[in-house]
mmCIF file with all atom_site columns, C-alpha atoms and ligand atoms in Angstrom:
data_model
loop_
_atom_site.group_PDB
_atom_site.id
_atom_site.type_symbol
_atom_site.label_atom_id
_atom_site.label_alt_id
_atom_site.label_comp_id
_atom_site.label_asym_id
_atom_site.label_entity_id
_atom_site.label_seq_id
_atom_site.pdbx_PDB_ins_code
_atom_site.Cartn_x
_atom_site.Cartn_y
_atom_site.Cartn_z
_atom_site.occupancy
_atom_site.B_iso_or_equiv
_atom_site.pdbx_formal_charge
_atom_site.auth_seq_id
_atom_site.auth_comp_id
_atom_site.auth_asym_id
_atom_site.auth_atom_id
_atom_site.pdbx_PDB_model_num
ATOM   1   C  CA  . VAL Y 1 1   ? 11.734  7.833   -11.213 1.00 32.00 ? 164 VAL Y CA  1
ATOM   2   C  CA  . SER Y 1 2   ? 15.923  8.657   -11.753 1.00 33.00 ? 165 SER Y CA  1
ATOM   3   C  CA  . LEU Y 1 3   ? 18.565  7.060   -10.181 1.00 38.00 ? 166 LEU Y CA  1
ATOM   4   C  CA  . THR Y 1 4   ? 20.839  10.094  -10.097 1.00 39.00 ? 167 THR Y CA  1
ATOM   5   C  CA  . GLY Y 1 5   ? 20.146  13.035  -9.685  1.00 38.00 ? 168 GLY Y CA  1
ATOM   6   C  CA  . PRO Y 1 6   ? 17.595  14.845  -6.762  1.00 38.00 ? 169 PRO Y CA  1
ATOM   7   C  CA  . ILE Y 1 7   ? 14.080  13.901  -7.378  1.00 40.00 ? 170 ILE Y CA  1
ATOM   8   C  CA  . PRO Y 1 8   ? 10.508  16.512  -7.007  1.00 39.00 ? 171 PRO Y CA  1
ATOM   9   C  CA  . VAL Y 1 9   ? 8.814   15.034  -3.342  1.00 42.00 ? 172 VAL Y CA  1
ATOM   10  C  CA  . GLY Y 1 10  ? 5.935   15.101  -1.981  1.00 39.00 ? 173 GLY Y CA  1
ATOM   11  C  CA  . THR Y 1 11  ? 4.305   16.830  -4.996  1.00 38.00 ? 174 THR Y CA  1
ATOM   12  C  CA  . GLY Y 1 12  ? 2.595   13.517  -6.518  1.00 41.00 ? 175 GLY Y CA  1
ATOM   13  C  CA  . THR Y 1 13  ? 2.346   14.106  -10.070 1.00 45.00 ? 176 THR Y CA  1
ATOM   14  C  CA  . ASP Y 1 14  ? -0.507  14.631  -12.872 1.00 45.00 ? 177 ASP Y CA  1
ATOM   15  C  CA  . HIS Y 1 15  ? -2.640  11.683  -13.398 1.00 53.00 ? 178 HIS Y CA  1
ATOM   16  C  CA  . GLU Y 1 16  ? -1.300  9.190   -15.540 1.00 58.00 ? 179 GLU Y CA  1
ATOM   17  C  CA  . ASP Y 1 17  ? -3.069  7.173   -18.354 1.00 62.00 ? 180 ASP Y CA  1
ATOM   18  C  CA  . ARG Y 1 18  ? -2.485  3.855   -18.628 1.00 67.00 ? 181 ARG Y CA  1
ATOM   19  C  CA  . ARG Y 1 19  ? -0.189  2.708   -21.143 1.00 68.00 ? 182 ARG Y CA  1
ATOM   20  C  CA  . ASP Y 1 20  ? -3.355  0.862   -23.387 1.00 72.00 ? 183 ASP Y CA  1
ATOM   21  C  CA  . GLY Y 1 21  ? -4.918  4.069   -23.142 1.00 72.00 ? 184 GLY Y CA  1
ATOM   22  C  CA  . SER Y 1 22  ? -7.363  3.256   -20.289 1.00 76.00 ? 185 SER Y CA  1
ATOM   23  C  CA  . PRO Y 1 23  ? -7.794  5.692   -17.545 1.00 80.00 ? 186 PRO Y CA  1
ATOM   24  C  CA  . ARG Y 1 24  ? -5.771  4.486   -13.988 1.00 88.00 ? 187 ARG Y CA  1
ATOM   25  C  CA  . LEU Y 1 25  ? -8.434  4.347   -11.140 1.00 95.00 ? 188 LEU Y CA  1
ATOM   26  C  CA  . ALA Y 1 26  ? -8.697  7.945   -8.676  1.00 96.00 ? 189 ALA Y CA  1
ATOM   27  C  CA  . ILE Y 1 27  ? -7.266  7.630   -5.808  1.00 96.00 ? 190 ILE Y CA  1
ATOM   28  C  CA  . ALA Y 1 28  ? -10.639 8.048   -4.159  1.00 97.00 ? 191 ALA Y CA  1
ATOM   29  C  CA  . THR Y 1 29  ? -11.800 5.011   -5.693  1.00 96.00 ? 192 THR Y CA  1
ATOM   30  C  CA  . LEU Y 1 30  ? -8.344  3.436   -4.186  1.00 97.00 ? 193 LEU Y CA  1
ATOM   31  C  CA  . VAL Y 1 31  ? -9.852  4.317   0.119   1.00 97.00 ? 194 VAL Y CA  1
ATOM   32  C  CA  . ASP Y 1 32  ? -13.451 2.855   -1.344  1.00 96.00 ? 195 ASP Y CA  1
ATOM   33  C  CA  . ILE Y 1 33  ? -11.775 -0.779  -2.270  1.00 97.00 ? 196 ILE Y CA  1
ATOM   34  C  CA  . ALA Y 1 34  ? -9.745  -0.482  0.769   1.00 97.00 ? 197 ALA Y CA  1
ATOM   35  C  CA  . THR Y 1 35  ? -11.886 0.495   2.697   1.00 97.00 ? 198 THR Y CA  1
ATOM   36  C  CA  . GLY Y 1 36  ? -14.257 -1.952  0.699   1.00 96.00 ? 199 GLY Y CA  1
ATOM   37  C  CA  . LEU Y 1 37  ? -11.722 -4.988  1.751   1.00 97.00 ? 200 LEU Y CA  1
ATOM   38  C  CA  . ALA Y 1 38  ? -11.415 -3.723  5.082   1.00 97.00 ? 201 ALA Y CA  1
ATOM   39  C  CA  . ALA Y 1 39  ? -14.864 -4.181  6.287   1.00 96.00 ? 202 ALA Y CA  1
ATOM   40  C  CA  . ALA Y 1 40  ? -14.848 -7.855  4.431   1.00 96.00 ? 203 ALA Y CA  1
ATOM   41  C  CA  . GLU Y 1 41  ? -13.052 -8.991  7.900   1.00 96.00 ? 204 GLU Y CA  1
ATOM   42  C  CA  . ASP Y 1 42  ? -13.698 -13.043 6.980   1.00 95.00 ? 205 ASP Y CA  1
ATOM   43  C  CA  . LEU Y 1 43  ? -11.600 -12.092 3.886   1.00 96.00 ? 206 LEU Y CA  1
ATOM   44  C  CA  . TRP Y 1 44  ? -8.179  -11.108 5.103   1.00 97.00 ? 207 TRP Y CA  1
ATOM   45  C  CA  . ARG Y 1 45  ? -8.155  -12.091 8.091   1.00 97.00 ? 208 ARG Y CA  1
ATOM   46  C  CA  . PRO Y 1 46  ? -7.644  -15.969 7.641   1.00 97.00 ? 209 PRO Y CA  1
ATOM   47  C  CA  . HIS Y 1 47  ? -4.122  -14.447 5.765   1.00 97.00 ? 210 HIS Y CA  1
ATOM   48  C  CA  . VAL Y 1 48  ? -3.641  -11.507 8.527   1.00 98.00 ? 211 VAL Y CA  1
ATOM   49  C  CA  . SER Y 1 49  ? -0.206  -12.765 10.070  1.00 98.00 ? 212 SER Y CA  1
ATOM   50  C  CA  . HIS Y 1 50  ? 3.356   -11.124 12.935  1.00 98.00 ? 213 HIS Y CA  1
ATOM   51  C  CA  . ASP Y 1 51  ? 6.701   -11.650 12.498  1.00 98.00 ? 214 ASP Y CA  1
ATOM   52  C  CA  . PRO Y 1 52  ? 8.741   -10.551 15.293  1.00 97.00 ? 215 PRO Y CA  1
ATOM   53  C  CA  . LEU Y 1 53  ? 11.821  -10.829 12.524  1.00 97.00 ? 216 LEU Y CA  1
ATOM   54  C  CA  . SER Y 1 54  ? 10.394  -9.169  10.160  1.00 97.00 ? 217 SER Y CA  1
ATOM   55  C  CA  . ARG Y 1 55  ? 7.850   -7.455  8.441   1.00 97.00 ? 218 ARG Y CA  1
ATOM   56  C  CA  . THR Y 1 56  ? 4.838   -10.371 7.419   1.00 97.00 ? 219 THR Y CA  1
ATOM   57  C  CA  . SER Y 1 57  ? 3.030   -8.762  3.028   1.00 96.00 ? 220 SER Y CA  1
ATOM   58  C  CA  . VAL Y 1 58  ? 1.007   -11.512 1.680   1.00 96.00 ? 221 VAL Y CA  1
ATOM   59  C  CA  . ARG Y 1 59  ? -0.365  -10.200 -2.684  1.00 96.00 ? 222 ARG Y CA  1
ATOM   60  C  CA  . LEU Y 1 60  ? -4.749  -10.582 -1.230  1.00 97.00 ? 223 LEU Y CA  1
ATOM   61  C  CA  . VAL Y 1 61  ? -5.962  -9.559  -4.490  1.00 97.00 ? 224 VAL Y CA  1
ATOM   62  C  CA  . ALA Y 1 62  ? -4.830  -8.802  -7.661  1.00 95.00 ? 225 ALA Y CA  1
ATOM   63  C  CA  . THR Y 1 63  ? -6.485  -7.111  -11.396 1.00 94.00 ? 226 THR Y CA  1
ATOM   64  C  CA  . PRO Y 1 64  ? -5.165  -5.338  -14.029 1.00 92.00 ? 227 PRO Y CA  1
ATOM   65  C  CA  . ALA Y 1 65  ? -6.267  -1.878  -12.691 1.00 94.00 ? 228 ALA Y CA  1
ATOM   66  C  CA  . TYR Y 1 66  ? -4.750  -2.472  -8.980  1.00 95.00 ? 229 TYR Y CA  1
ATOM   67  C  CA  . GLU Y 1 67  ? -3.716  -4.801  -6.197  1.00 96.00 ? 230 GLU Y CA  1
ATOM   68  C  CA  . VAL Y 1 68  ? -3.952  -5.635  -2.765  1.00 97.00 ? 231 VAL Y CA  1
ATOM   69  C  CA  . TRP Y 1 69  ? -1.246  -6.804  -0.376  1.00 97.00 ? 232 TRP Y CA  1
ATOM   70  C  CA  . LEU Y 1 70  ? -1.753  -7.471  3.836   1.00 98.00 ? 233 LEU Y CA  1
ATOM   71  C  CA  . LEU Y 1 71  ? 0.612   -6.523  5.704   1.00 98.00 ? 234 LEU Y CA  1
ATOM   72  C  CA  . GLY Y 1 72  ? 1.564   -7.283  9.241   1.00 98.00 ? 235 GLY Y CA  1
ATOM   73  C  CA  . TRP Y 1 73  ? 3.928   -5.506  11.576  1.00 98.00 ? 236 TRP Y CA  1
ATOM   74  C  CA  . THR Y 1 74  ? 5.544   -6.029  15.043  1.00 98.00 ? 237 THR Y CA  1
ATOM   75  C  CA  . GLN Y 1 75  ? 7.222   -3.324  17.200  1.00 98.00 ? 238 GLN Y CA  1
ATOM   76  C  CA  . GLY Y 1 76  ? 9.462   -1.231  15.151  1.00 97.00 ? 239 GLY Y CA  1
ATOM   77  C  CA  . GLN Y 1 77  ? 9.182   -2.850  11.791  1.00 98.00 ? 240 GLN Y CA  1
ATOM   78  C  CA  . GLY Y 1 78  ? 9.294   -0.397  9.467   1.00 98.00 ? 241 GLY Y CA  1
ATOM   79  C  CA  . VAL Y 1 79  ? 9.777   0.444   5.253   1.00 97.00 ? 242 VAL Y CA  1
ATOM   80  C  CA  . ASP Y 1 80  ? 12.925  2.620   5.343   1.00 97.00 ? 243 ASP Y CA  1
ATOM   81  C  CA  . LEU Y 1 81  ? 11.349  6.055   3.452   1.00 98.00 ? 244 LEU Y CA  1
ATOM   82  C  CA  . HIS Y 1 82  ? 10.373  4.656   -0.532  1.00 98.00 ? 245 HIS Y CA  1
ATOM   83  C  CA  . ASP Y 1 83  ? 8.391   5.473   -3.748  1.00 98.00 ? 246 ASP Y CA  1
ATOM   84  C  CA  . HIS Y 1 84  ? 6.274   3.639   -5.053  1.00 97.00 ? 247 HIS Y CA  1
ATOM   85  C  CA  . GLY Y 1 85  ? 6.828   3.542   -9.013  1.00 95.00 ? 248 GLY Y CA  1
ATOM   86  C  CA  . GLY Y 1 86  ? 4.162   5.196   -9.907  1.00 93.00 ? 249 GLY Y CA  1
ATOM   87  C  CA  . ALA Y 1 87  ? 1.632   4.158   -8.820  1.00 96.00 ? 250 ALA Y CA  1
ATOM   88  C  CA  . ASP Y 1 88  ? -0.541  5.631   -6.357  1.00 97.00 ? 251 ASP Y CA  1
ATOM   89  C  CA  . ALA Y 1 89  ? -2.038  4.129   -3.265  1.00 98.00 ? 252 ALA Y CA  1
ATOM   90  C  CA  . ALA Y 1 90  ? -4.281  3.722   -0.249  1.00 98.00 ? 253 ALA Y CA  1
ATOM   91  C  CA  . PHE Y 1 91  ? -4.272  2.533   2.938   1.00 98.00 ? 254 PHE Y CA  1
ATOM   92  C  CA  . VAL Y 1 92  ? -6.455  1.229   5.770   1.00 98.00 ? 255 VAL Y CA  1
ATOM   93  C  CA  . VAL Y 1 93  ? -5.001  0.398   9.762   1.00 98.00 ? 256 VAL Y CA  1
ATOM   94  C  CA  . LEU Y 1 94  ? -7.168  -2.927  10.120  1.00 98.00 ? 257 LEU Y CA  1
ATOM   95  C  CA  . ASP Y 1 95  ? -5.949  -3.475  14.234  1.00 98.00 ? 258 ASP Y CA  1
ATOM   96  C  CA  . GLY Y 1 96  ? -2.829  -1.779  15.604  1.00 98.00 ? 259 GLY Y CA  1
ATOM   97  C  CA  . GLU Y 1 97  ? -1.334  1.832   15.153  1.00 98.00 ? 260 GLU Y CA  1
ATOM   98  C  CA  . LEU Y 1 98  ? 1.006   2.825   12.765  1.00 98.00 ? 261 LEU Y CA  1
ATOM   99  C  CA  . THR Y 1 99  ? 2.916   5.811   12.433  1.00 98.00 ? 262 THR Y CA  1
ATOM   100 C  CA  . GLU Y 1 100 ? 3.059   7.266   8.685   1.00 98.00 ? 263 GLU Y CA  1
ATOM   101 C  CA  . LEU Y 1 101 ? 6.338   9.200   7.771   1.00 98.00 ? 264 LEU Y CA  1
ATOM   102 C  CA  . THR Y 1 102 ? 6.164   11.884  4.785   1.00 97.00 ? 265 THR Y CA  1
ATOM   103 C  CA  . LEU Y 1 103 ? 8.986   13.331  2.747   1.00 97.00 ? 266 LEU Y CA  1
ATOM   104 C  CA  . HIS Y 1 104 ? 8.693   17.292  1.467   1.00 94.00 ? 267 HIS Y CA  1
ATOM   105 C  CA  . ASP Y 1 105 ? 10.780  20.047  0.804   1.00 90.00 ? 268 ASP Y CA  1
ATOM   106 C  CA  . THR Y 1 106 ? 11.092  21.507  4.189   1.00 91.00 ? 269 THR Y CA  1
ATOM   107 C  CA  . GLY Y 1 107 ? 11.362  18.297  6.392   1.00 92.00 ? 270 GLY Y CA  1
ATOM   108 C  CA  . ILE Y 1 108 ? 9.568   14.935  7.159   1.00 95.00 ? 271 ILE Y CA  1
ATOM   109 C  CA  . ASP Y 1 109 ? 5.525   15.015  7.876   1.00 96.00 ? 272 ASP Y CA  1
ATOM   110 C  CA  . THR Y 1 110 ? 4.405   12.210  10.938  1.00 97.00 ? 273 THR Y CA  1
ATOM   111 C  CA  . VAL Y 1 111 ? 1.194   11.020  11.116  1.00 98.00 ? 274 VAL Y CA  1
ATOM   112 C  CA  . ARG Y 1 112 ? -0.499  8.751   13.833  1.00 98.00 ? 275 ARG Y CA  1
ATOM   113 C  CA  . LEU Y 1 113 ? -3.055  6.143   12.176  1.00 98.00 ? 276 LEU Y CA  1
ATOM   114 C  CA  . ARG Y 1 114 ? -5.148  4.016   14.477  1.00 98.00 ? 277 ARG Y CA  1
ATOM   115 C  CA  . ALA Y 1 115 ? -7.569  0.856   13.572  1.00 97.00 ? 278 ALA Y CA  1
ATOM   116 C  CA  . GLY Y 1 116 ? -9.533  2.449   10.690  1.00 97.00 ? 279 GLY Y CA  1
ATOM   117 C  CA  . ALA Y 1 117 ? -7.876  5.559   10.162  1.00 98.00 ? 280 ALA Y CA  1
ATOM   118 C  CA  . VAL Y 1 118 ? -6.642  6.246   5.990   1.00 98.00 ? 281 VAL Y CA  1
ATOM   119 C  CA  . GLY Y 1 119 ? -3.535  6.973   4.458   1.00 97.00 ? 282 GLY Y CA  1
ATOM   120 C  CA  . THR Y 1 120 ? -3.177  8.067   0.659   1.00 98.00 ? 283 THR Y CA  1
ATOM   121 C  CA  . VAL Y 1 121 ? 0.268   8.764   -1.003  1.00 98.00 ? 284 VAL Y CA  1
ATOM   122 C  CA  . PRO Y 1 122 ? -0.733  9.254   -4.515  1.00 97.00 ? 285 PRO Y CA  1
ATOM   123 C  CA  . ALA Y 1 123 ? 2.399   8.662   -6.967  1.00 96.00 ? 286 ALA Y CA  1
ATOM   124 C  CA  . GLY Y 1 124 ? 5.523   10.191  -6.475  1.00 94.00 ? 287 GLY Y CA  1
ATOM   125 C  CA  . ALA Y 1 125 ? 5.596   10.519  -3.354  1.00 97.00 ? 288 ALA Y CA  1
ATOM   126 C  CA  . VAL Y 1 126 ? 8.319   9.359   -0.677  1.00 98.00 ? 289 VAL Y CA  1
ATOM   127 C  CA  . HIS Y 1 127 ? 7.123   8.123   2.467   1.00 98.00 ? 290 HIS Y CA  1
ATOM   128 C  CA  . ASP Y 1 128 ? 7.594   5.740   5.349   1.00 98.00 ? 291 ASP Y CA  1
ATOM   129 C  CA  . VAL Y 1 129 ? 5.145   3.135   7.491   1.00 98.00 ? 292 VAL Y CA  1
ATOM   130 C  CA  . VAL Y 1 130 ? 6.984   2.540   10.841  1.00 98.00 ? 293 VAL Y CA  1
ATOM   131 C  CA  . ASN Y 1 131 ? 5.014   -0.087  14.095  1.00 98.00 ? 294 ASN Y CA  1
ATOM   132 C  CA  . ARG Y 1 132 ? 5.861   3.299   16.500  1.00 98.00 ? 295 ARG Y CA  1
ATOM   133 C  CA  . THR Y 1 133 ? 4.453   0.292   19.400  1.00 98.00 ? 296 THR Y CA  1
ATOM   134 C  CA  . GLY Y 1 134 ? 3.819   -2.210  21.625  1.00 96.00 ? 297 GLY Y CA  1
ATOM   135 C  CA  . ALA Y 1 135 ? 1.442   -4.416  19.905  1.00 98.00 ? 298 ALA Y CA  1
ATOM   136 C  CA  . PRO Y 1 136 ? 1.314   -5.837  17.069  1.00 98.00 ? 299 PRO Y CA  1
ATOM   137 C  CA  . ALA Y 1 137 ? -0.906  -3.979  13.428  1.00 98.00 ? 300 ALA Y CA  1
ATOM   138 C  CA  . THR Y 1 138 ? -2.058  -4.774  10.051  1.00 98.00 ? 301 THR Y CA  1
ATOM   139 C  CA  . SER Y 1 139 ? -2.649  -2.809  7.599   1.00 98.00 ? 302 SER Y CA  1
ATOM   140 C  CA  . ILE Y 1 140 ? -3.920  -3.213  3.928   1.00 98.00 ? 303 ILE Y CA  1
ATOM   141 C  CA  . HIS Y 1 141 ? -2.763  -1.307  0.366   1.00 98.00 ? 304 HIS Y CA  1
ATOM   142 C  CA  . VAL Y 1 142 ? -4.775  -0.989  -3.106  1.00 98.00 ? 305 VAL Y CA  1
ATOM   143 C  CA  . TYR Y 1 143 ? -1.867  0.244   -5.376  1.00 97.00 ? 306 TYR Y CA  1
ATOM   144 C  CA  . ALA Y 1 144 ? -2.821  1.549   -9.102  1.00 96.00 ? 307 ALA Y CA  1
ATOM   145 C  CA  . ASP Y 1 145 ? -1.443  0.667   -11.622 1.00 94.00 ? 308 ASP Y CA  1
ATOM   146 C  CA  . PRO Y 1 146 ? -0.554  -2.482  -9.588  1.00 95.00 ? 309 PRO Y CA  1
ATOM   147 C  CA  . LEU Y 1 147 ? 3.351   -2.400  -7.821  1.00 94.00 ? 310 LEU Y CA  1
ATOM   148 C  CA  . ARG Y 1 148 ? 5.452   -3.377  -9.303  1.00 94.00 ? 311 ARG Y CA  1
ATOM   149 C  CA  . SER Y 1 149 ? 9.350   -1.202  -8.107  1.00 96.00 ? 312 SER Y CA  1
ATOM   150 C  CA  . MET Y 1 150 ? 9.232   0.494   -4.925  1.00 97.00 ? 313 MET Y CA  1
ATOM   151 C  CA  . THR Y 1 151 ? 12.479  2.697   -5.237  1.00 98.00 ? 314 THR Y CA  1
ATOM   152 C  CA  . PHE Y 1 152 ? 14.322  3.730   -1.579  1.00 98.00 ? 315 PHE Y CA  1
ATOM   153 C  CA  . TYR Y 1 153 ? 16.450  7.504   -0.410  1.00 97.00 ? 316 TYR Y CA  1
ATOM   154 C  CA  . ASP Y 1 154 ? 18.234  8.643   2.233   1.00 95.00 ? 317 ASP Y CA  1
ATOM   155 C  CA  . ALA Y 1 155 ? 16.079  10.746  4.392   1.00 91.00 ? 318 ALA Y CA  1
ATOM   156 C  CA  . ASP Y 1 156 ? 17.425  13.588  2.172   1.00 91.00 ? 319 ASP Y CA  1
ATOM   157 C  CA  . GLY Y 1 157 ? 15.083  12.081  -0.063  1.00 93.00 ? 320 GLY Y CA  1
ATOM   158 C  CA  . THR Y 1 158 ? 18.406  10.776  -1.956  1.00 95.00 ? 321 THR Y CA  1
ATOM   159 C  CA  . PRO Y 1 159 ? 17.451  8.303   -4.078  1.00 97.00 ? 322 PRO Y CA  1
ATOM   160 C  CA  . THR Y 1 160 ? 19.678  4.525   -2.893  1.00 97.00 ? 323 THR Y CA  1
ATOM   161 C  CA  . PHE Y 1 161 ? 18.189  2.057   -4.285  1.00 97.00 ? 324 PHE Y CA  1
ATOM   162 C  CA  . THR Y 1 162 ? 14.845  0.094   -6.944  1.00 97.00 ? 325 THR Y CA  1
ATOM   163 C  CA  . GLU Y 1 163 ? 14.032  -3.019  -5.939  1.00 97.00 ? 326 GLU Y CA  1
ATOM   164 C  CA  . LEU Y 1 164 ? 11.739  -5.157  -8.085  1.00 96.00 ? 327 LEU Y CA  1
ATOM   165 C  CA  . VAL Y 1 165 ? 8.413   -6.310  -6.624  1.00 93.00 ? 328 VAL Y CA  1
ATOM   166 C  CA  . GLU Y 1 166 ? 7.600   -9.942  -7.490  1.00 88.00 ? 329 GLU Y CA  1
ATOM   167 C  CA  . GLU Y 1 167 ? 3.721   -10.690 -8.922  1.00 89.00 ? 330 GLU Y CA  1
ATOM   168 C  CA  . VAL Y 1 168 ? 4.009   -13.755 -6.979  1.00 92.00 ? 331 VAL Y CA  1
ATOM   169 C  CA  . PRO Y 1 169 ? 0.059   -15.409 -7.258  1.00 93.00 ? 332 PRO Y CA  1
ATOM   170 C  CA  . ALA Y 1 170 ? -2.798  -13.497 -4.993  1.00 96.00 ? 333 ALA Y CA  1
ATOM   171 C  CA  . LEU Y 1 171 ? -4.726  -15.037 -2.388  1.00 96.00 ? 334 LEU Y CA  1
ATOM   172 C  CA  . VAL Y 1 172 ? -8.584  -14.108 -2.989  1.00 95.00 ? 335 VAL Y CA  1
ATOM   173 C  CA  . SER Y 1 173 ? -10.330 -14.282 -6.084  1.00 94.00 ? 336 SER Y CA  1
ATOM   174 C  CA  . TRP Y 1 174 ? -11.152 -10.904 -7.773  1.00 90.00 ? 337 TRP Y CA  1
ATOM   175 C  CA  . ASP Y 1 175 ? -14.449 -12.802 -7.885  1.00 92.00 ? 338 ASP Y CA  1
ATOM   176 C  CA  . ARG Y 1 176 ? -14.480 -13.002 -4.791  1.00 93.00 ? 339 ARG Y CA  1
ATOM   177 C  CA  . SER Y 1 177 ? -13.294 -9.813  -3.427  1.00 94.00 ? 340 SER Y CA  1
ATOM   178 C  CA  . ALA Y 1 178 ? -15.444 -8.533  -5.884  1.00 92.00 ? 341 ALA Y CA  1
ATOM   179 C  CA  . ARG Y 1 179 ? -17.995 -10.086 -4.024  1.00 91.00 ? 342 ARG Y CA  1
ATOM   180 C  CA  . ALA Y 1 180 ? -16.412 -8.755  -0.237  1.00 91.00 ? 343 ALA Y CA  1
ATOM   181 C  CA  . LEU Y 1 181 ? -16.862 -5.157  -2.589  1.00 91.00 ? 344 LEU Y CA  1
ATOM   182 C  CA  . HIS Y 1 182 ? -20.498 -5.400  -3.736  1.00 88.00 ? 345 HIS Y CA  1
ATOM   183 C  CA  . PRO Y 1 183 ? -22.113 -7.024  -1.194  1.00 74.00 ? 346 PRO Y CA  1
ATOM   184 C  CA  . ALA Y 1 184 ? -25.838 -5.906  -2.420  1.00 67.00 ? 347 ALA Y CA  1
ATOM   185 C  CA  . ALA Y 1 185 ? -24.710 -8.467  -5.383  1.00 53.00 ? 348 ALA Y CA  1
ATOM   186 C  CA  . ARG Y 1 186 ? -23.780 -11.558 -3.417  1.00 54.00 ? 349 ARG Y CA  1
ATOM   187 C  CA  . GLY Y 1 187 ? -26.384 -14.316 -5.535  1.00 61.00 ? 350 GLY Y CA  1
ATOM   188 C  CA  . PRO Y 1 188 ? -29.849 -14.242 -5.782  1.00 62.00 ? 351 PRO Y CA  1
ATOM   189 C  CA  . GLY Y 1 189 ? -32.905 -14.182 -3.682  1.00 55.00 ? 352 GLY Y CA  1
HETATM 190 FE FE1 . FE2 O 2 .   ? 4.150   2.435   1.334   1.00 65.93 ? 581 FE2 O FE1 1
#
């Protein structure tokens, strides 16, 4: 992402392979992972938190191909317009209601997402997510490749700064998340 010139917004990018030549996961697969984990409530519910002072985020699952974050939002909390540094993303609202704002050439689209609703964010898209309700909201977000940076933007699409995302330890093991996503494989017999 150029930090000096105007950027094409809302167009996404062509599907890019990963640096080692392996294909990146498709957004439809990210939706499957997000909704599959959303259904595994015992996996994420213990890690839900809400803080009126700031949005909460925990890294739930980390793999070389994708990673999963669990976010908690109280009234008025949001992100500001940002991209995902070349990652595709999908997210599911678990509790409450979130509003997604997506920047296009023609302006900003606004979508209200209630519990169970899915959002997708192709690489290159610029969006914001905000809790505009009085009740706490919780959401699960899947990124492929894993999220390493976010660039923030003004409302006219001008990049303002880039934030690096710290690789903090994930709370749930690959093993546990894989079992949650493939319940038919849960144990012999
Ligand atoms: Fe985002």
